[in-house]
Structure formats: structure tokens, C-alpha cells
Amino acid sequence: MYVSPRLHELGKSDPDLYKLLPGREVGLISSRGLSQPDELYAYVGRDRDELRAGGHLAHFGEKEPRYPTVEPSTLDILRFTLAGVVLLPLAVFLSVCARLSAASRMRRLAALRLLGLSRKGTQRVNAAETVAAALIGAMLGLCAYVVVNRLVAYTGLPGFKWYSEDGSLSGSTFFVCLVGCPAVAWVVGRAGAQKAAANPLALRRTAVERSPRQWGLLPLIPGVGIVIWYCVAGAMGNAPTDTAISATLMPVAVVLVGVGLVLSLPVISSLLARQVARTTNSLSLSLAMRRNEVEPGSVLRVATGLVLLVYAASLTQGVLIELDQVSKNTSSLQLYTMPLEDISAEKEQAVTELPGVQSHAILASSWRDPQDKKWPHSISGLVATCDQLRRMATEFGNCVDGRPARLVIPGHTYDESSKPGSRFPFRLQNAEGKRKFVMVKVPSRTIRYRDDMPGGTIGSGTVLIPPSSFPAGFRPEGMATLALLSRVAPDTVRSVLEGIAGVDPTIEVELDGVDAAALQQITVIKTLLAVGMILGLIIGVAAYLVAATDRAVERRPQVTALTLLGARPRTLQAVQVAQVVLPLTVGLVLAVVIGKMAESSYLVTGGGAIFWDGDGLPLLLGAAVGVVVVAALGSLPLVGRRIDPELIRRD
């Protein structure tokens, strides 16, 4: 057999491990045959005589893995979520960088235009500067990715690892990054200088900006309409069943709401500023609102990234809830079953004593010979003590240790073969391979019993057989299974499975009500979403810092003028904070409300049992408050202590 490197290392430290595998090691599997460095895998071969006896070899290996790390349908959801978490803040960051309107830069371009440079020439100057910065940034980003990929692949992320070669970038990706980024920068750079090239006097004279157009609200209206429709349908119990339409409408609604939040923020901020400025008696608030009224674009640049970050966090929470519903067991107990014939008595005792195992029992059927008319039927037996049975049940009658009884489950169909007084043989076997039959008489005593295990595991009419009824060292043979019970918490289930694998990694375990592969997928998806949220947070904060710095440069002449006119530093700081905090608060309120509605509509279309999630609302509100605090603190340094009248002289 050829084994994985990790299995080879474990075999060196624990020679008994190789006794569980049917072969001898002759080589190692390379990285091309494995998905991750820690994978425990072995290719077991056969000699020529065994191949001749079993027929010709039809094929070897598959193009696709038997158990993919993440299912394709789940991967599509993950891609869409990461696009919203990472790409939306990234688009805001790029637009902020593209529209940098610091006075020194825009006025310099306007000066070049007034000195005689053509309109296209002015745009080319700005585009060339942007392309040079983009090319350097693309090269640094690719180099950083190569280094980070190797480091993270070596250490791994919570839940999974990979080979650094699997995460390496292809030649086409390098080409797209090195050529596509400068190309986009060229287009953006020309567009960014269009205002200075078209009307340089407006910049030199600091002309007032145009009021935002009402069409910015258009994308938000249909997006919110779709979201509200799904929420109403879920509240009325008419959740949509046509997944094809929902699979199209839901992503469209999410995109429309995201774009609508961006475009509607200047409109709402301008209208709110006008109303507040008319009614307030505060000098600080009046100055702040008048500035937002005539310059709503600065609010868009500063607040948009943070608003989208909160909106994306709400959507991410909805995705995690839906995935948790898919993999979560709806009962209060988790059942693990494994063939008893594959487990020795020592291993049986070891797995029943694992941490997290609440109870255990043996499920067996009486022996039946199809050619023997004496026993044409069989009954189900449950080998357990009263204490074991009590820890399995939610409803339990009187039980006497050492005495058999029939389990009667209310509402379940009774097994007609389990008649009091009838006898059925159970075939037993010990560790030495000796077999014997034990006759079990169906008792007249009954126990009213009910549990939370999946239906059909223990049927009505099953005979409770005390372990003392069987000879010492003998266990049921045939289709008997060992059943373990634990709580349904994912950590508990994972701990029990790891414990079983520690006893014997070749034991075939079946989980009722939950998919073990889904638990691993949930871990991988949560890790990737966490990485995406961290990236989105970094990009959102970077966009805020860039916009805040740009805005500080723009506002220096106005702040200096107000200072010379007698405004106190605290008043100016209050003005700066109010300019950012008020529109940002409005945007965050919209992001939280519409984000929760979008999350609920996503859960409605997902077909799960949970439509409304209130557990994550405190975390979302806490994040929104934290964003406001960070934005307020970031606005304070915009007002310096030193007055530079030279700024006004240049103006």
C-alpha cells in the first residue's frame, strides 16, 4: 500500500496503527494525489493472483474527489457572499481612490489646463500617475500573495490546510493583474481628471457642487421591494418554492440594495442636512449641516465603506444561519451507529467511555432462517440496562434491572411479531469465534417509552434485553449494531467522532440526522467567511482613512478661515464630528434595517425553518456603534492647533 506522508508519520510513532490497514507500506503518495498535507489516506493494492481471481481491473482512480471539500452548490453561495463582503468594499475603496479631490492635486491639474495643456493632455497626466501607482501596487500585491500563501498554507487555517502549490497563481492570473490593473487605472485616471480638464476655473475658484440627483434612490426602491415581498411571504407562511426564480431575484435584490445604499446616501444626507440646518439653533450643528448640504460627495466617500461593511456582515450572518440549519440535527440527541461485528469487545468498551457519550446500547434482531418454517419472523432487541435506557429517553416508564420488557411507543405502529409468550433465538458469538443460540421469551411487561432519536431507530414492540441475559463474553451476531448517544452540539459531535477515530480509524460510523462531511464544510466555510470579513474590514477602514485624509486636505482652507474668524477649536471639532457622524448614523440605520430584511428574505428563500434571527442583532448594533465611534475619533485630528494663513493666501 501507498500511504500519505501524515499517515506515514503516525505509523512511525504508533506501529499498532498499521495493523488496522490491510497491507504493507511500499511508498508515499505525492501531493498530486492528496488534497491537503494532513490527509490520512492509503492506496491498498492487490497481487496478481487476487486480481485474476476477482476479474480484470476496470479502472483506477477518479478525476474528481469522492468527497469534495465544499459542495458545488455551497461553493456558489460562498462565492456570492465573499463577493458582497470583499468586492463591495473594494469597489468603494477604488472609487474613493479614483475620486481623490484633494485641493493640491485637483488644483494642480486645473493649473496645467489653464497654462495651455489640452484637455486630453491633462487627463493623460493624471492617468499616467495613476497607472504608475497601480502597476507598483499590483506587483507588490502579487508578491505579498505569494509570501502569504506559503506561510498560511504551512500553518493552515482553522478547519483545513492546503498545499501552497494548489494556491499558487496561474500565468493568466498574473497577466490579468499586471495588465488589467493598470488598464483600469488608466480609465479611472482619465475619468478622475475630467472635472479639472473640463472646467479648471471652477476648481481654482472652489465652485459649489451640484446637488445630488434624485435618481440615486432608483436602485434602492426595487431592491427593497423584492426584499419586503419575500419577508411578507415568509411571515404569512407562503415561503416561495420556485427556487429558480428566487435564485435569480435574491442576488439581484442584494446587489440593488447594496448599490442603492451607496447612491442614496448623498441624497438622504443632503435632504437631512437641509432640514436640520433650518431648525437647529446650534452653531456647530448648523455649520456642519450647511457643509453637508453643499458638499454631499464628501459624505459619500467617508461613510460608504463603513455602511457597506455593516450591510455585508448582516448578509454573512444569514448565510451562516442557513448553513447551520442544513447541518444541524433537529432532535435533542445525536445517534451514532456502527456494525458490532467490526468492533471488538475492548474497542466497544473504549468508545462507550468516550467524553461526550451520554448513553449506549446494542440493537440486534433475532435469528431467522428463510428456509426454516419454525422462525419465519424476527423481533428487534435492545440490549441495555435501565440506566442506559433512561438516559436515552424523554418519556420512560417503570423499569426493573435484570427483567426484560416490551417497549411501547405511543403513536408508533406495534410490531405484530412481538407477542407475549413467543420465543425467538438470538445467535451470539464470543472473541474466540464460538457461537451459541439463546432463546429470548417475549415478556408480558411493557414500558412506555419515547425518545428524540430519528424515527425507526427503536420501534414499538422492541424487546428490552438485560445484558445479564447473555453468557459472559458473548455478543449478538449478524446485523447487530452498537449505538452511541450524545448531545447535538457541533463541538460535542466532532469530539465524539474524533474519539472514535482515535480508538479505531477504520470503524464505519453512520450519523443519523447530521452529515459528518457537512460539519467539516461548515468549519471550512466559517473560516473562509471570517477571512473575507477581515479583508472587508481592512478594505473598509482603508477606504475611510483615505477619504478622511483627502477630506482633511480639502477642508484646511475652510478650517483656517473659521479659526481666524474666531471659531474655537472645540467648536470646529464638533463641526467635523457632526459632519461625519450624522449622515453615517443614517446610513448605518438603513444598513442594519435593510440588511436584516435582506437576511430574512435570504433565509425565506433558503427553505429552512428559521426566517427571523434576533440573536445576531445585538452584535450588529454593537458593530454599528463601534463604527460610529471610530468615525468620530477619526474626525477629531482634522482640526489642528497650528494656524497656517498661507493656505488662505493661496486661495
PDB file of C-alpha atoms in Angstrom, residues 390-484:
ATOM      1  CA  ARG A 390     -33.281   6.106  30.912  1.00  0.00           C
ATOM      2  CA  ARG A 391     -30.521   8.352  29.510  1.00  0.00           C
ATOM      3  CA  MET A 392     -31.840   7.706  26.012  1.00  0.00           C
ATOM      4  CA  ALA A 393     -35.486   8.501  26.670  1.00  0.00           C
ATOM      5  CA  THR A 394     -37.555  11.638  27.075  1.00  0.00           C
ATOM      6  CA  GLU A 395     -40.533   9.609  28.330  1.00  0.00           C
ATOM      7  CA  PHE A 396     -39.809   6.479  30.342  1.00  0.00           C
ATOM      8  CA  GLY A 397     -41.979   4.097  32.391  1.00  0.00           C
ATOM      9  CA  ASN A 398     -41.129   1.675  35.183  1.00  0.00           C
ATOM     10  CA  CYS A 399     -38.065  -0.444  34.518  1.00  0.00           C
ATOM     11  CA  VAL A 400     -36.608  -3.223  36.685  1.00  0.00           C
ATOM     12  CA  ASP A 401     -32.963  -4.184  36.219  1.00  0.00           C
ATOM     13  CA  GLY A 402     -32.451  -7.764  35.116  1.00  0.00           C
ATOM     14  CA  ARG A 403     -36.021  -8.203  33.826  1.00  0.00           C
ATOM     15  CA  PRO A 404     -36.911  -7.965  30.110  1.00  0.00           C
ATOM     16  CA  ALA A 405     -39.821  -5.864  28.914  1.00  0.00           C
ATOM     17  CA  ARG A 406     -41.509  -4.685  25.744  1.00  0.00           C
ATOM     18  CA  LEU A 407     -41.094  -1.053  24.711  1.00  0.00           C
ATOM     19  CA  VAL A 408     -44.374   0.570  23.683  1.00  0.00           C
ATOM     20  CA  ILE A 409     -44.012   3.889  21.867  1.00  0.00           C
ATOM     21  CA  PRO A 410     -47.218   5.967  21.726  1.00  0.00           C
ATOM     22  CA  GLY A 411     -48.259   6.798  18.184  1.00  0.00           C
ATOM     23  CA  HIS A 412     -45.991   4.181  16.563  1.00  0.00           C
ATOM     24  CA  THR A 413     -47.140   1.031  14.792  1.00  0.00           C
ATOM     25  CA  TYR A 414     -46.614  -2.019  17.009  1.00  0.00           C
ATOM     26  CA  ASP A 415     -44.597  -4.981  15.716  1.00  0.00           C
ATOM     27  CA  GLU A 416     -47.149  -7.806  15.435  1.00  0.00           C
ATOM     28  CA  SER A 417     -44.422 -10.464  15.723  1.00  0.00           C
ATOM     29  CA  SER A 418     -43.596  -9.314  19.256  1.00  0.00           C
ATOM     30  CA  LYS A 419     -46.336 -11.278  21.028  1.00  0.00           C
ATOM     31  CA  PRO A 420     -46.053 -12.061  24.749  1.00  0.00           C
ATOM     32  CA  GLY A 421     -45.009 -15.647  25.370  1.00  0.00           C
ATOM     33  CA  SER A 422     -43.466 -16.277  21.938  1.00  0.00           C
ATOM     34  CA  ARG A 423     -39.799 -17.274  21.753  1.00  0.00           C
ATOM     35  CA  PHE A 424     -37.122 -16.122  19.333  1.00  0.00           C
ATOM     36  CA  PRO A 425     -33.492 -17.277  19.026  1.00  0.00           C
ATOM     37  CA  PHE A 426     -30.602 -14.807  19.160  1.00  0.00           C
ATOM     38  CA  ARG A 427     -27.294 -16.028  17.762  1.00  0.00           C
ATOM     39  CA  LEU A 428     -24.274 -14.968  19.806  1.00  0.00           C
ATOM     40  CA  GLN A 429     -20.527 -15.092  19.306  1.00  0.00           C
ATOM     41  CA  ASN A 430     -17.520 -14.531  21.570  1.00  0.00           C
ATOM     42  CA  ALA A 431     -13.977 -13.278  20.883  1.00  0.00           C
ATOM     43  CA  GLU A 432     -12.705 -16.834  20.136  1.00  0.00           C
ATOM     44  CA  GLY A 433     -15.322 -17.300  17.411  1.00  0.00           C
ATOM     45  CA  LYS A 434     -17.559 -19.722  19.356  1.00  0.00           C
ATOM     46  CA  ARG A 435     -21.260 -19.434  18.564  1.00  0.00           C
ATOM     47  CA  LYS A 436     -24.373 -20.336  20.516  1.00  0.00           C
ATOM     48  CA  PHE A 437     -28.089 -19.601  20.476  1.00  0.00           C
ATOM     49  CA  VAL A 438     -30.016 -18.022  23.328  1.00  0.00           C
ATOM     50  CA  MET A 439     -33.805 -18.158  23.340  1.00  0.00           C
ATOM     51  CA  VAL A 440     -35.497 -14.928  24.359  1.00  0.00           C
ATOM     52  CA  LYS A 441     -39.107 -15.056  25.505  1.00  0.00           C
ATOM     53  CA  VAL A 442     -41.206 -12.005  24.711  1.00  0.00           C
ATOM     54  CA  PRO A 443     -42.323 -10.726  28.132  1.00  0.00           C
ATOM     55  CA  SER A 444     -45.759  -9.521  29.052  1.00  0.00           C
ATOM     56  CA  ARG A 445     -44.368  -6.496  30.935  1.00  0.00           C
ATOM     57  CA  THR A 446     -44.394  -3.236  28.958  1.00  0.00           C
ATOM     58  CA  ILE A 447     -42.552   0.036  29.329  1.00  0.00           C
ATOM     59  CA  ARG A 448     -43.986   3.236  27.930  1.00  0.00           C
ATOM     60  CA  TYR A 449     -41.074   4.751  26.040  1.00  0.00           C
ATOM     61  CA  ARG A 450     -40.327   7.765  23.844  1.00  0.00           C
ATOM     62  CA  ASP A 451     -37.074   9.319  22.665  1.00  0.00           C
ATOM     63  CA  ASP A 452     -35.839  12.103  20.382  1.00  0.00           C
ATOM     64  CA  MET A 453     -33.848   9.866  18.085  1.00  0.00           C
ATOM     65  CA  PRO A 454     -34.680   9.684  14.366  1.00  0.00           C
ATOM     66  CA  GLY A 455     -37.844   7.733  13.679  1.00  0.00           C
ATOM     67  CA  GLY A 456     -37.486   3.991  13.190  1.00  0.00           C
ATOM     68  CA  THR A 457     -34.350   3.565  15.283  1.00  0.00           C
ATOM     69  CA  ILE A 458     -36.259   1.884  18.100  1.00  0.00           C
ATOM     70  CA  GLY A 459     -39.685   0.595  17.097  1.00  0.00           C
ATOM     71  CA  SER A 460     -42.718  -0.113  19.209  1.00  0.00           C
ATOM     72  CA  GLY A 461     -42.567  -3.763  20.294  1.00  0.00           C
ATOM     73  CA  THR A 462     -38.793  -3.883  20.647  1.00  0.00           C
ATOM     74  CA  VAL A 463     -37.786  -6.181  23.487  1.00  0.00           C
ATOM     75  CA  LEU A 464     -35.514  -4.708  26.153  1.00  0.00           C
ATOM     76  CA  ILE A 465     -32.950  -7.439  26.904  1.00  0.00           C
ATOM     77  CA  PRO A 466     -30.769  -7.048  30.010  1.00  0.00           C
ATOM     78  CA  PRO A 467     -27.067  -7.707  29.270  1.00  0.00           C
ATOM     79  CA  SER A 468     -27.119 -10.355  32.009  1.00  0.00           C
ATOM     80  CA  SER A 469     -29.426 -12.480  29.822  1.00  0.00           C
ATOM     81  CA  PHE A 470     -26.485 -13.372  27.584  1.00  0.00           C
ATOM     82  CA  PRO A 471     -23.498 -15.510  28.653  1.00  0.00           C
ATOM     83  CA  ALA A 472     -20.397 -13.602  29.669  1.00  0.00           C
ATOM     84  CA  GLY A 473     -18.182 -12.716  26.707  1.00  0.00           C
ATOM     85  CA  PHE A 474     -20.891 -13.346  24.094  1.00  0.00           C
ATOM     86  CA  ARG A 475     -22.466 -10.639  21.961  1.00  0.00           C
ATOM     87  CA  PRO A 476     -25.193 -10.646  19.265  1.00  0.00           C
ATOM     88  CA  GLU A 477     -24.038 -11.701  15.817  1.00  0.00           C
ATOM     89  CA  GLY A 478     -25.251 -10.723  12.373  1.00  0.00           C
ATOM     90  CA  MET A 479     -26.838  -7.337  11.720  1.00  0.00           C
ATOM     91  CA  ALA A 480     -26.277  -6.117  15.278  1.00  0.00           C
ATOM     92  CA  THR A 481     -25.162  -2.527  15.696  1.00  0.00           C
ATOM     93  CA  LEU A 482     -23.643  -0.529  18.510  1.00  0.00           C
ATOM     94  CA  ALA A 483     -25.484   2.729  19.149  1.00  0.00           C
ATOM     95  CA  LEU A 484     -23.956   5.723  20.941  1.00  0.00           C
TER      96      LEU A 484
END
